[in-house]
Every structure is written in C-alpha cells, then in structure tokens.
Coordinates of C-alpha atoms and ligand atoms in Angstrom, one line a residue:
X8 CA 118.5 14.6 51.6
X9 CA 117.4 16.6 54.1
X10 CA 117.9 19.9 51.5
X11 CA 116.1 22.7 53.1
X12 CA 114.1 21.3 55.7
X13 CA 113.8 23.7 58.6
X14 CA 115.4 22.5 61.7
X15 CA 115.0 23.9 65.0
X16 CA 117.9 22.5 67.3
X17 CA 117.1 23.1 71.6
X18 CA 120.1 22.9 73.1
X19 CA 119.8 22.5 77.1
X20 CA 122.2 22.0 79.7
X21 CA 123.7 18.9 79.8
X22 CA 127.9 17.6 79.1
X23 CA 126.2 16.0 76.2
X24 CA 126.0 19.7 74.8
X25 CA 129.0 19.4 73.2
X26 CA 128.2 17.0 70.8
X27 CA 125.9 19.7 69.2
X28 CA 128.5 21.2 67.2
X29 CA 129.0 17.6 65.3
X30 CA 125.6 17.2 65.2
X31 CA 124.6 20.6 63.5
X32 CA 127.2 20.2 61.0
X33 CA 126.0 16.3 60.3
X34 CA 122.8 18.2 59.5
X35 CA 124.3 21.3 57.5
X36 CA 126.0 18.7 55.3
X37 CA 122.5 17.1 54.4
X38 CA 121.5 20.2 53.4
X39 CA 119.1 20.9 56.6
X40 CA 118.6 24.9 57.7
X41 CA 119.7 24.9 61.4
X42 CA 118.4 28.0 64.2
X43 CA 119.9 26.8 67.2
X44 CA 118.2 28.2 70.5
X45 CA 119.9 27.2 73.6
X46 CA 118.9 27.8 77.2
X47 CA 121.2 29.6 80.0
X48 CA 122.9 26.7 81.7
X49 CA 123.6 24.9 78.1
X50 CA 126.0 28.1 77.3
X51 CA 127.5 27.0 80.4
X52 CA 128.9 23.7 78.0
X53 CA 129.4 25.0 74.7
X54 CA 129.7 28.7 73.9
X55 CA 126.9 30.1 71.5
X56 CA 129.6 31.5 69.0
X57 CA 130.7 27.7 68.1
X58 CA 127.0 26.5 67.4
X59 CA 126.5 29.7 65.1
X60 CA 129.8 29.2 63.3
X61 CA 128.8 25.6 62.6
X62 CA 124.9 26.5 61.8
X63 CA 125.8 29.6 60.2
X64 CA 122.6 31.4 62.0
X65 CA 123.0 33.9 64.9
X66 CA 122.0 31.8 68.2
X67 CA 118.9 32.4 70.6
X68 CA 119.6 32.3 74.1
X69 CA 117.0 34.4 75.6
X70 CA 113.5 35.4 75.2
X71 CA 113.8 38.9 76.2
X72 CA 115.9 40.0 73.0
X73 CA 114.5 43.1 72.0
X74 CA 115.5 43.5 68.2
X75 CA 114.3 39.4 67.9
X76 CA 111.3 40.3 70.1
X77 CA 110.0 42.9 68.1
X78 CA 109.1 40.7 65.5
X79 CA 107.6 38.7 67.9
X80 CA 110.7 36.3 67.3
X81 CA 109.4 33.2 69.9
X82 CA 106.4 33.3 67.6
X83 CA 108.0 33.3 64.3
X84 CA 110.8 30.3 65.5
X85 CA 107.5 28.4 66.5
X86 CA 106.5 28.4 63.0
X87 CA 109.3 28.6 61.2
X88 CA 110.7 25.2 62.2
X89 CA 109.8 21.6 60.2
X90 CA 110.9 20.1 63.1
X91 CA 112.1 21.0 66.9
X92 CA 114.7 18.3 68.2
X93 CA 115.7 18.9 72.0
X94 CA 119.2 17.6 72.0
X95 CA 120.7 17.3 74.9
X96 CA 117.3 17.3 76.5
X97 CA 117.7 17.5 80.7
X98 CA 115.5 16.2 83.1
X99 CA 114.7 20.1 83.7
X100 CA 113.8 20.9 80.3
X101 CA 111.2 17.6 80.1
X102 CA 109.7 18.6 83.4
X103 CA 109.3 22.4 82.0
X104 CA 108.0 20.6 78.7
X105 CA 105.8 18.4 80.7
X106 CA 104.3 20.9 83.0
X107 CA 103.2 23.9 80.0
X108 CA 105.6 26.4 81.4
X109 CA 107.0 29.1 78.9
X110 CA 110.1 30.3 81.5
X111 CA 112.7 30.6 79.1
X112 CA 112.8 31.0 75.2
X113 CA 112.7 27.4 74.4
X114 CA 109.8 26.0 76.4
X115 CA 107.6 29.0 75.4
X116 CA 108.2 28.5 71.2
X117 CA 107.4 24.6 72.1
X118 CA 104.1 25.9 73.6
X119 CA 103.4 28.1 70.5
X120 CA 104.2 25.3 68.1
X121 CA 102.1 22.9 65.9
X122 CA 105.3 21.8 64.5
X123 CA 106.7 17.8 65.7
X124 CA 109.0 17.9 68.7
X125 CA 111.5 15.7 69.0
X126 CA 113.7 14.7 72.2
X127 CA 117.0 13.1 73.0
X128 CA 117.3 13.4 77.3
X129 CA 120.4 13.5 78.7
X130 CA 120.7 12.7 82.3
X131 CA 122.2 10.7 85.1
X132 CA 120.5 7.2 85.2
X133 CA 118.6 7.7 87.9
X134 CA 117.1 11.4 87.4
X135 CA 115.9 9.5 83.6
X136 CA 114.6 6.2 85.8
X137 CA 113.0 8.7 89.0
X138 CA 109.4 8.3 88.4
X139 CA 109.2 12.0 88.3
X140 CA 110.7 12.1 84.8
X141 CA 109.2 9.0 83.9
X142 CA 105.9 10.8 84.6
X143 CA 106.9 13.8 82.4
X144 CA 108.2 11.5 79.5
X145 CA 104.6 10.0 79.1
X146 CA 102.6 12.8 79.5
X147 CA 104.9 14.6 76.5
X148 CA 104.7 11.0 74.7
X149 CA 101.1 10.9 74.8
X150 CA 100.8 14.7 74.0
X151 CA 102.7 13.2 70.7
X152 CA 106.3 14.4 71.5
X153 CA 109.1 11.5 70.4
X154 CA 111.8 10.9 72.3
X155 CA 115.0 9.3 70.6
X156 CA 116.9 7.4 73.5
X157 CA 118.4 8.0 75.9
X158 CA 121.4 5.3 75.1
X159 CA 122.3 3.2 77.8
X160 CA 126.1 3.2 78.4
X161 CA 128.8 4.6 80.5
X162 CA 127.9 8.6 81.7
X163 CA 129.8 11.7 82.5
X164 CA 130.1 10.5 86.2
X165 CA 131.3 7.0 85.6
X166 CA 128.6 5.2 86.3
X167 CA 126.9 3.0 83.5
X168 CA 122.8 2.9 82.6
X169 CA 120.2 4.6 80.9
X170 CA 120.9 8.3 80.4
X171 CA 123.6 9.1 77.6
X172 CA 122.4 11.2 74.7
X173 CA 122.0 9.3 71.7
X174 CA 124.8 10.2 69.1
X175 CA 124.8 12.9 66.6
X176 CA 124.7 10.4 63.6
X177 CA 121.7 8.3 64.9
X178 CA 120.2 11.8 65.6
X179 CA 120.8 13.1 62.0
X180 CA 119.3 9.8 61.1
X181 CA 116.2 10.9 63.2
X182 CA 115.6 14.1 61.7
X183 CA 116.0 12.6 57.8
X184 CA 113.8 9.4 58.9
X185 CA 110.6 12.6 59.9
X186 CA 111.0 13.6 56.1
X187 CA 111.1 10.5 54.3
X188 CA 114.8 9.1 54.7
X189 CA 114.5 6.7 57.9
X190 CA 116.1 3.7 58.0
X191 CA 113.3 1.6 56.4
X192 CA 113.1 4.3 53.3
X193 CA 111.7 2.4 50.3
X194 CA 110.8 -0.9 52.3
X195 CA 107.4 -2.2 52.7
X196 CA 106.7 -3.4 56.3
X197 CA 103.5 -5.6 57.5
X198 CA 102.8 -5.8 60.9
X199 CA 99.7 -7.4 62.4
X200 CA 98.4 -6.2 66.0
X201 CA 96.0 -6.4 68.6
X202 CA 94.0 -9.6 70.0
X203 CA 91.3 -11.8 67.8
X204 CA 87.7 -12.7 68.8
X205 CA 86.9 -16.5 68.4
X206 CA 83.2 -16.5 68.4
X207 CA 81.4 -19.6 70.9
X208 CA 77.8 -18.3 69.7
X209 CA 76.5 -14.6 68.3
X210 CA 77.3 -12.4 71.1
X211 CA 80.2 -14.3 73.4
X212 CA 83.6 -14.6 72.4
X213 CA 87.7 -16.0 73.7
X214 CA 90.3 -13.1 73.1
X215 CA 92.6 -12.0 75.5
X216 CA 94.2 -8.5 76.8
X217 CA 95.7 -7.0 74.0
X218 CA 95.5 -3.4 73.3
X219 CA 97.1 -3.2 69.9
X220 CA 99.8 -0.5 71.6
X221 CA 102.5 -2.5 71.0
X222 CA 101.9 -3.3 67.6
X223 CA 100.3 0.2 66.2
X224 CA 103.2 2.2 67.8
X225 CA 105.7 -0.2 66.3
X226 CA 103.3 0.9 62.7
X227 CA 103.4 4.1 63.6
X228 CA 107.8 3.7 63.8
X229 CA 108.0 2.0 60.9
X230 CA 106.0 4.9 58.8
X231 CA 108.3 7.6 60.9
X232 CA 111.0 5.6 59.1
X233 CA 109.7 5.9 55.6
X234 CA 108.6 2.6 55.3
X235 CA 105.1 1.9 53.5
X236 CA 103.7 0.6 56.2
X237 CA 100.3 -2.3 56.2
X238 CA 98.9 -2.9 58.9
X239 CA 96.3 -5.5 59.9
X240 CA 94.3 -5.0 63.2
X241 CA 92.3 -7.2 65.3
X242 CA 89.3 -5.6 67.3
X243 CA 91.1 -2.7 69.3
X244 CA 90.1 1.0 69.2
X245 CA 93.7 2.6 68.6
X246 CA 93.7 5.4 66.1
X247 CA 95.5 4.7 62.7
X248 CA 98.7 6.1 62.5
X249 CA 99.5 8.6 59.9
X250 CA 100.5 7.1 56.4
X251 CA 99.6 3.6 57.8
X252 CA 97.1 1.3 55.5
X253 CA 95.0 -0.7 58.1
X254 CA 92.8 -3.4 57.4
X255 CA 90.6 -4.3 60.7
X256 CA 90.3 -8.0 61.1
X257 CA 88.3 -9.8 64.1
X258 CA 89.0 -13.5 64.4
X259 CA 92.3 -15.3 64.0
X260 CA 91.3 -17.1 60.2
X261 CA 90.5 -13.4 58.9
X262 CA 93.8 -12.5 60.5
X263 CA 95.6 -15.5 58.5
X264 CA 94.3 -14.6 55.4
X265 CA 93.9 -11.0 54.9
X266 CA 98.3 -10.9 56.4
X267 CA 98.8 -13.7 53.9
X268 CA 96.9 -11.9 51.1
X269 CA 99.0 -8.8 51.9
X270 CA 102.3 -10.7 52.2
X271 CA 103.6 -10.4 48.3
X272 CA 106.0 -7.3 47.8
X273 CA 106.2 -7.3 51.5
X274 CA 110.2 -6.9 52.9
X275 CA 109.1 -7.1 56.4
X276 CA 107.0 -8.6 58.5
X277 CA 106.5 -8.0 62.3
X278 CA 104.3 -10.3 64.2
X279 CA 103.3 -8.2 67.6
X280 CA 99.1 -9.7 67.3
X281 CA 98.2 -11.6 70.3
X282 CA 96.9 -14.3 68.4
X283 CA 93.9 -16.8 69.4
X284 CA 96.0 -20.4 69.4
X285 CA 92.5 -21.9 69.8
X286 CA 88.8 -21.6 68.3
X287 CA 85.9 -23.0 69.3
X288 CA 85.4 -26.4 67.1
X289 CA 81.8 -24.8 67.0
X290 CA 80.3 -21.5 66.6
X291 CA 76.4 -21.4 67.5
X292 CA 74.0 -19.4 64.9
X293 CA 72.3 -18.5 68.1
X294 CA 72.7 -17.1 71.9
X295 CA 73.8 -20.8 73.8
X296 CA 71.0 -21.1 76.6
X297 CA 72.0 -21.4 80.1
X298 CA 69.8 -24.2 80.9
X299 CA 72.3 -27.3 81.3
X300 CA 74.1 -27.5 84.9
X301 CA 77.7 -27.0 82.9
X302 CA 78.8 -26.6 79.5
X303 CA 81.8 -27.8 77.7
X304 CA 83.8 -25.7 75.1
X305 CA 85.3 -28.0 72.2
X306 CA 88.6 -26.0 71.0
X307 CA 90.9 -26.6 67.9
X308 CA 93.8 -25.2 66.7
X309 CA 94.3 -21.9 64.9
X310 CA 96.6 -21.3 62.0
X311 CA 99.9 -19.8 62.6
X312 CA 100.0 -17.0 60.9
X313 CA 103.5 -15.8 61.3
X314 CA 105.2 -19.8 60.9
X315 CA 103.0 -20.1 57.6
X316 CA 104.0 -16.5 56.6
X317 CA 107.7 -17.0 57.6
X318 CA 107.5 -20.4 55.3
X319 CA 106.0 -19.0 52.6
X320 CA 107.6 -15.9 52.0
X321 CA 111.3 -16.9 53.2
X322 CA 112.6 -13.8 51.7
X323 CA 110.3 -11.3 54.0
X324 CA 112.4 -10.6 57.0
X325 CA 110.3 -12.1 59.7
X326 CA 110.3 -10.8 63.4
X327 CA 108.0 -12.0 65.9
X328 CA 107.2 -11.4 69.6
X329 CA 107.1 -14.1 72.5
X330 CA 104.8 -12.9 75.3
X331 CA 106.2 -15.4 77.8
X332 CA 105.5 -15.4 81.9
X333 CA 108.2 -17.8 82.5
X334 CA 112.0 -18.9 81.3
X335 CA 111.5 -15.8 78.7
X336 CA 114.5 -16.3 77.1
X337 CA 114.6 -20.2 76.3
X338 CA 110.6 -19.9 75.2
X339 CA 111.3 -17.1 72.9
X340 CA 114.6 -18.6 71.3
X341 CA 112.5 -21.5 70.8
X342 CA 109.8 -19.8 68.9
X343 CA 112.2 -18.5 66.6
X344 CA 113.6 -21.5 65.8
X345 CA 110.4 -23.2 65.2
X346 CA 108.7 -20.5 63.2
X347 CA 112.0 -19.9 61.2
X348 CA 112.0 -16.5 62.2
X349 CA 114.7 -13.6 61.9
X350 CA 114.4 -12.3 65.0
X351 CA 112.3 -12.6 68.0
X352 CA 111.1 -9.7 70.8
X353 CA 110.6 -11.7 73.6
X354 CA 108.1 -9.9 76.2
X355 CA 107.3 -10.4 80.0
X356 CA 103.9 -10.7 80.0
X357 CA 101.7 -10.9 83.5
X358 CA 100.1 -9.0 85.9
X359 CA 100.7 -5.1 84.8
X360 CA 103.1 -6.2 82.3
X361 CA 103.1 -6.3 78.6
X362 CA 99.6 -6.4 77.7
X363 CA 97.5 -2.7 77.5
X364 CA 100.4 -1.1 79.6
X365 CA 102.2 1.9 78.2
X366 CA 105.6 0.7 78.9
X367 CA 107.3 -2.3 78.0
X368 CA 110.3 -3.8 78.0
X369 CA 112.1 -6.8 75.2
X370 CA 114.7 -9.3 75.1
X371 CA 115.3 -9.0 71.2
X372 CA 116.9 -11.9 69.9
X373 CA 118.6 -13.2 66.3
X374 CA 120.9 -15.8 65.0
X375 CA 124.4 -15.4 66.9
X376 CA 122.7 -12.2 68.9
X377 CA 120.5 -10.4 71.5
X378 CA 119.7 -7.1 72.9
X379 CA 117.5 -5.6 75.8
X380 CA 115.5 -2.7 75.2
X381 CA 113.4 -0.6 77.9
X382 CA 111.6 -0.7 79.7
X383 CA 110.8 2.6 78.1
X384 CA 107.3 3.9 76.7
X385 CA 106.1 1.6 73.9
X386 CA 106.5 4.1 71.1
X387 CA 110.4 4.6 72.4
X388 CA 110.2 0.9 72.5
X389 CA 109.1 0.9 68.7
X390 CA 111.4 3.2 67.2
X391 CA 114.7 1.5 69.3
X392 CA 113.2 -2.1 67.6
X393 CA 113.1 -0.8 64.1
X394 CA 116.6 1.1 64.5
X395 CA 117.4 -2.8 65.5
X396 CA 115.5 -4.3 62.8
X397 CA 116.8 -2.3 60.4
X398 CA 120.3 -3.1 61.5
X399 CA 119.9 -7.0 61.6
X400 CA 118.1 -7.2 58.3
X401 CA 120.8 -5.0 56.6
X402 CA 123.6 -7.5 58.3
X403 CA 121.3 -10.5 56.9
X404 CA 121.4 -9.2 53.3
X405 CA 124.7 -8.8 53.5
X406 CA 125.4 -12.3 54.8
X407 CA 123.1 -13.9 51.8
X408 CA 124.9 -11.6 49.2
X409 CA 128.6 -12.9 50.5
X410 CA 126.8 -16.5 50.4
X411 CA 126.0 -16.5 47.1
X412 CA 129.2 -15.3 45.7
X413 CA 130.9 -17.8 47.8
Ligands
PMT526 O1 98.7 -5.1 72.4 P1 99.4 -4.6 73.7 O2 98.4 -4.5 74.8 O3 100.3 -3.4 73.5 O4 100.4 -5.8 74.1 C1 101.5 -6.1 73.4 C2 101.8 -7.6 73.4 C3 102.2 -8.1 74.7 C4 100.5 -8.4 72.9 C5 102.9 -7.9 72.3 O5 104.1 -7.1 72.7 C6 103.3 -9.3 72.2 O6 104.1 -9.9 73.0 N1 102.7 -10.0 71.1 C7 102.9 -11.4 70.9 C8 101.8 -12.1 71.7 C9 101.7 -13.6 71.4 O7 100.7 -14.1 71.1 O8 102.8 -14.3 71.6 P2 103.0 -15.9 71.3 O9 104.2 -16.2 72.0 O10 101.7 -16.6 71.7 O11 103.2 -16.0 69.7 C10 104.4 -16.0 69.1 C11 104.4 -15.3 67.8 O12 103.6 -16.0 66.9 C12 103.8 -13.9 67.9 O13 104.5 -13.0 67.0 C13 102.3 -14.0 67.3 O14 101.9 -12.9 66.7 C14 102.5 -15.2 66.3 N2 101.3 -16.0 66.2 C15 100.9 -16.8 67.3 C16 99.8 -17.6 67.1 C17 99.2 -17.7 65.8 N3 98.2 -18.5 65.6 N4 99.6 -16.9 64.8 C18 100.7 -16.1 65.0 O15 101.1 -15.4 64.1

C-alpha cells in the first residue's frame, strides 16, 4: 500500500482539475498523506475547500502566507514530500517548470526539491504538440522529471488528440508503481539494448546506430514499476538505471548467450537491441592491410536471440521491436509471427527517426490487437509500453488459465 508515503499533489489550472478530488481520495484510501498546493487559476476549477475536505490537510494556494511562511513553509513542503505529482499539469506550469522560475508557490517548492516530480499535462492538442511545450517536456524529461500521459482522446473543446489528463486510477497506479507497487510488482523483466560490434580484424568493426535509449529507458520503466529488472547492453555509454542489473555485452554471440543464460525465472522479456543479423565468417588476429585494390567481407548469419528465447522459454512473455523503413505494419506483424512473439513494437526507423533520437513513436501489436503510442519522449514512450505490456500479459494469463479449465 501506499501507507504513509508523503504525497505532494500540484494542482494547476486546467478543466481536468476536477478530477483531483477522485484522485486524492484514490490515494487517501491507499493510505497515502496528501498536501495539496494549487496555483491561482486552478481555484478557478475546483474550490480549495473540496480538495482539503478530501485530503484532510489545509490547502496551499499562495506563497506569500505569512503564518506558513514563517516556518519557511515553501522550504519545508520541498522536503516534506516522497513524491510531487503535477496533476492537471498546463502548458503554463511545464513552461514555468522548464524555464527555473519560482513565480508562484508551486514552481518555487519544485525548485527547492530533491524529491521525484512527477507530471500528468493537461492541454488542448495543439498547445501539448506546439514545439514550445515539446521543448519544455524534454528539457524537464532530461532534468529527470516523469511525465505520465497526456491520454489521447476526446477534450474539453470537442476536438479529439493528445492532451487529456490521464485518469485518477492510472495516476494512483503511478504514485504506488514509485514505491514498489507498479504494475510489474513481483515480476522479473529482461530486456536486452543497444547495438553489437562484429569484429572484421582487432580494431574495425559492423554495428549500426543504436543508442541503447530505447531500450535503457524502457529498463529504467520497468524498475519504476517494481519489476526486477536485467538488463543486458551492447556497447553504448547510457548510465544504468537505478535498481537495474546490467551485464555489458559487445558482439551479437555474447548477446545470445549471456540473455539466454539470464532467461530462467525470467516473466518477461523485451527485445529493443538492435541486433547484428550478420558477422564476418572471419575475424583477423591482426589490423587487415590495405594493400589489395578491393577487399571482400564474407558474412554469416547471427543467432536470433529473441526467436531462440521466445522458443525456449514459451512461458516468458516475449515482446519485441521491428525497426522497419517501409510497409511497418505487415513487416512487424510478420516478425511476430515468425519469432512467436507476444507482442511486437513496431518502429519507423530512417533518417532522424528511431535510432539515437529522443523521441519515438510505435505501432504496438498482439494477437487480435494494436495500439499507437507517441510520438512522445522515449522514457514517456517506455512507461505507456509497460502500462501496455502489463495489460496484454495479464489478458494472456487469463486466456491460458480459462484454456486449461476448459
Ligand atoms: O537504441 P536507440 O537509439 O534508442 O534506438 C532504438 C531502436 C530503434 C534500436 C529500437 O526501438 C528498435 O526498434 N529495436 C529493434 C531493432 C531491430 O534490430 O529490429 P529487427 O526488426 O531487426 O529485429 C526484430 C527483433 O528481433 C528485435 O526485437 C531484435 O532485438 C530481435 N533480434 C534481431 C536479430 C537477432 N539476431 N536477434 C534478435 O534478438
């Protein structure tokens, strides 16, 4: 449960403000202290006196509250929190986030934090797609701010797209997933990321773009989710994500083995490396001269790591990514169907897309199913796919368990 964590709701204007009231008392119920601090125009949508009934604490709305103040209350708030969730987040509040300023109660105890900060924007579709915000969501992303949404769906002025605040339950869901409870509690997840290095002689090598971002943020969700989380990493220079057990691999056998190795006891496995399908046939012991007028590179196949996973280990659930240029959605279908997969993220790949970018977007596929997601930041990306994961593999266990009765 989420008995006496400490959690520091933002409340901002936005219509989505009213949903706060459920959403305090989804957190109340879990056991979760709640200080609510809300900023001018969010009064404007829900009246301070209904979120202080609910949280049972007296609400912040203003940083120049003398009896608060004289305690230095923006300082204390800062540090009394476990967590700080911005819910309804607006467009305002991320570029006030973004840009360091302290003009109102709530940016300045975000400024005086150390504490995880956690937001859910709310906003017309095309103040969240405006590159302005976009702007502001990475620089709080990289800064290590998560953001949770926004839902796509229809919005307070009838039009439909990115920009609704995600509900209260997936929120309380959120905020139990920071301290242990996520969605992938008690599971152990192995993910494999990055490129490989084939080796052609001692110092030249085939690999390809990879950054490992893809695959360390989607480590870095599956820990946030309370999942035990192993992660094996071709050459990239990504820090490890907190909790996450990494084992650094180079070329595309060392990947095979050390993911096969780590496979038993596994649940899950996601497949986001950007695998070598070819080796050199030969590897030189020393530096190839350049005297001959051309040279001729003998390739074989690879292993599949995630087909001889998947047909090893049919009880992992197995997701893997396509990175397709063309016909995305036929390639990537295929690919599950070959490898005997669970699911499949199929991924644009090309010129700025995909590979080392810090956006991305997927066509997420399954038996009988499919989804987009994004294009969002890849760690938004990361934590919608394991919400998604999470989902289909509970669906599949369910499926088996009617099965076998039947
Ligand atoms: O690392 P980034 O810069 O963030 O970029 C992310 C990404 C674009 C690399 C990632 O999102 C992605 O799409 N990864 C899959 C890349 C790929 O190799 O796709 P594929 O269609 O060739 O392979 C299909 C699946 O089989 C993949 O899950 C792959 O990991 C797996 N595979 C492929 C070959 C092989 N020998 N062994 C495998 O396990």
């Amino acid at each position: 449960m989420l008995a006496n964590k400490r959690i520091l709701l933002g409340v901002t204007g936005g219509i989505a403000a009213y949903k706060c009231a459920e959403l305090v008392r989804r957190l109340i119920k879990r056991g979760a202290q709640v200080q609510v601090v809300m900023t001018d125009n969010a009064t404007r949508f829900i009246p301070a006196m209904t979120l202080a009934a609910v949280s049972g604490n007296a609400v912040r709305t203003s940083l120049w509250d003398e009896q608060a103040e004289l305690n230095m209350g923006h300082i204390e708030l800062a540090r009394w929190a476990d967590l700080i969730l911005i819910a309804p987040a607006s467009a305002d509040t991320i570029a006030r986030l973004a840009g360091g300023h302290c003009s109102d109660l709530l940016t300045t105890l975000c400024l005086a934090t150390d504490r995880p900060i956690a937001i859910a924007p709310a906003m017309n579709r095309l103040m969240w797609s405006n590159p302005a915000t976009q702007d502001n969501v990475s620089k709080l992303t990289a800064r290590g701010a998560q953001f949770i949404g926004p839902a796509v769906g229809e919005l307070a002025e009838r039009e439909t797209g990115p920009g609704r605040m995600v509900e209260p339950a997936e929120l309380e869901e959120f905020c139990a997933a920071q301290f242990g409870e996520g969605v992938l509690a008690g599971q152990h997840v192995l993910i494999t990321a990055g490129p490989t290095r084939e080796p052609i002689d001692p110092v030249r090598f085939i690999t390809n773009r990879s950054s490992g971002k893809m695959g360390f943020a989607m480590a870095a969700a599956c820990a946030d989710a309370g999942a035990k989380v192993t992660l094996v990493a071709g050459p990239v220079v990504q820090p490890t994500p907190p909790g996450v057990t990494r084992i650094d691999v180079e070329t595309a056998e060392q990947m095979h083995k050390a993911t096969l190795d780590a496979a038993p006891g596994c649940d899950v496995f996601i497949a986001t490396a950007a695998v070598a399908d070819y080796k050199p046939g030969f590897a030189a012991d020393s530096k190839i001269k350049k005297d001959a007028a051309s040279q001729q590179l003998d390739l074989i196949r690879n292993p599949d790591i995630l087909a001889d996973l998947a047909a090893k280990h049919p009880d992992i659930f197995s997701i893997g990514f396509a990175a397709e240029t063309d016909d995305l959605q036929t390639y990537a279908r295929g690919k599950m169907q070959r490898k005997k997969l669970d699911m499949i993220a199929g991924n644009w790949v090309g010129a700025g897309k995909g590979f080392d970018t810090d956006d991305n977007a997927l066509w997420v596929a399954w038996p009988g199913g499919e989804q987009e997601l994004g294009p969002a930041p890849k760690g938004v990306l990361a934590r919608d796919l394991v919400a998604l994961i999470a989902k289909r593999q509970a669906a599949a266990t369910e499926q088996a368990s009617k099965d076998n009765s039947a």
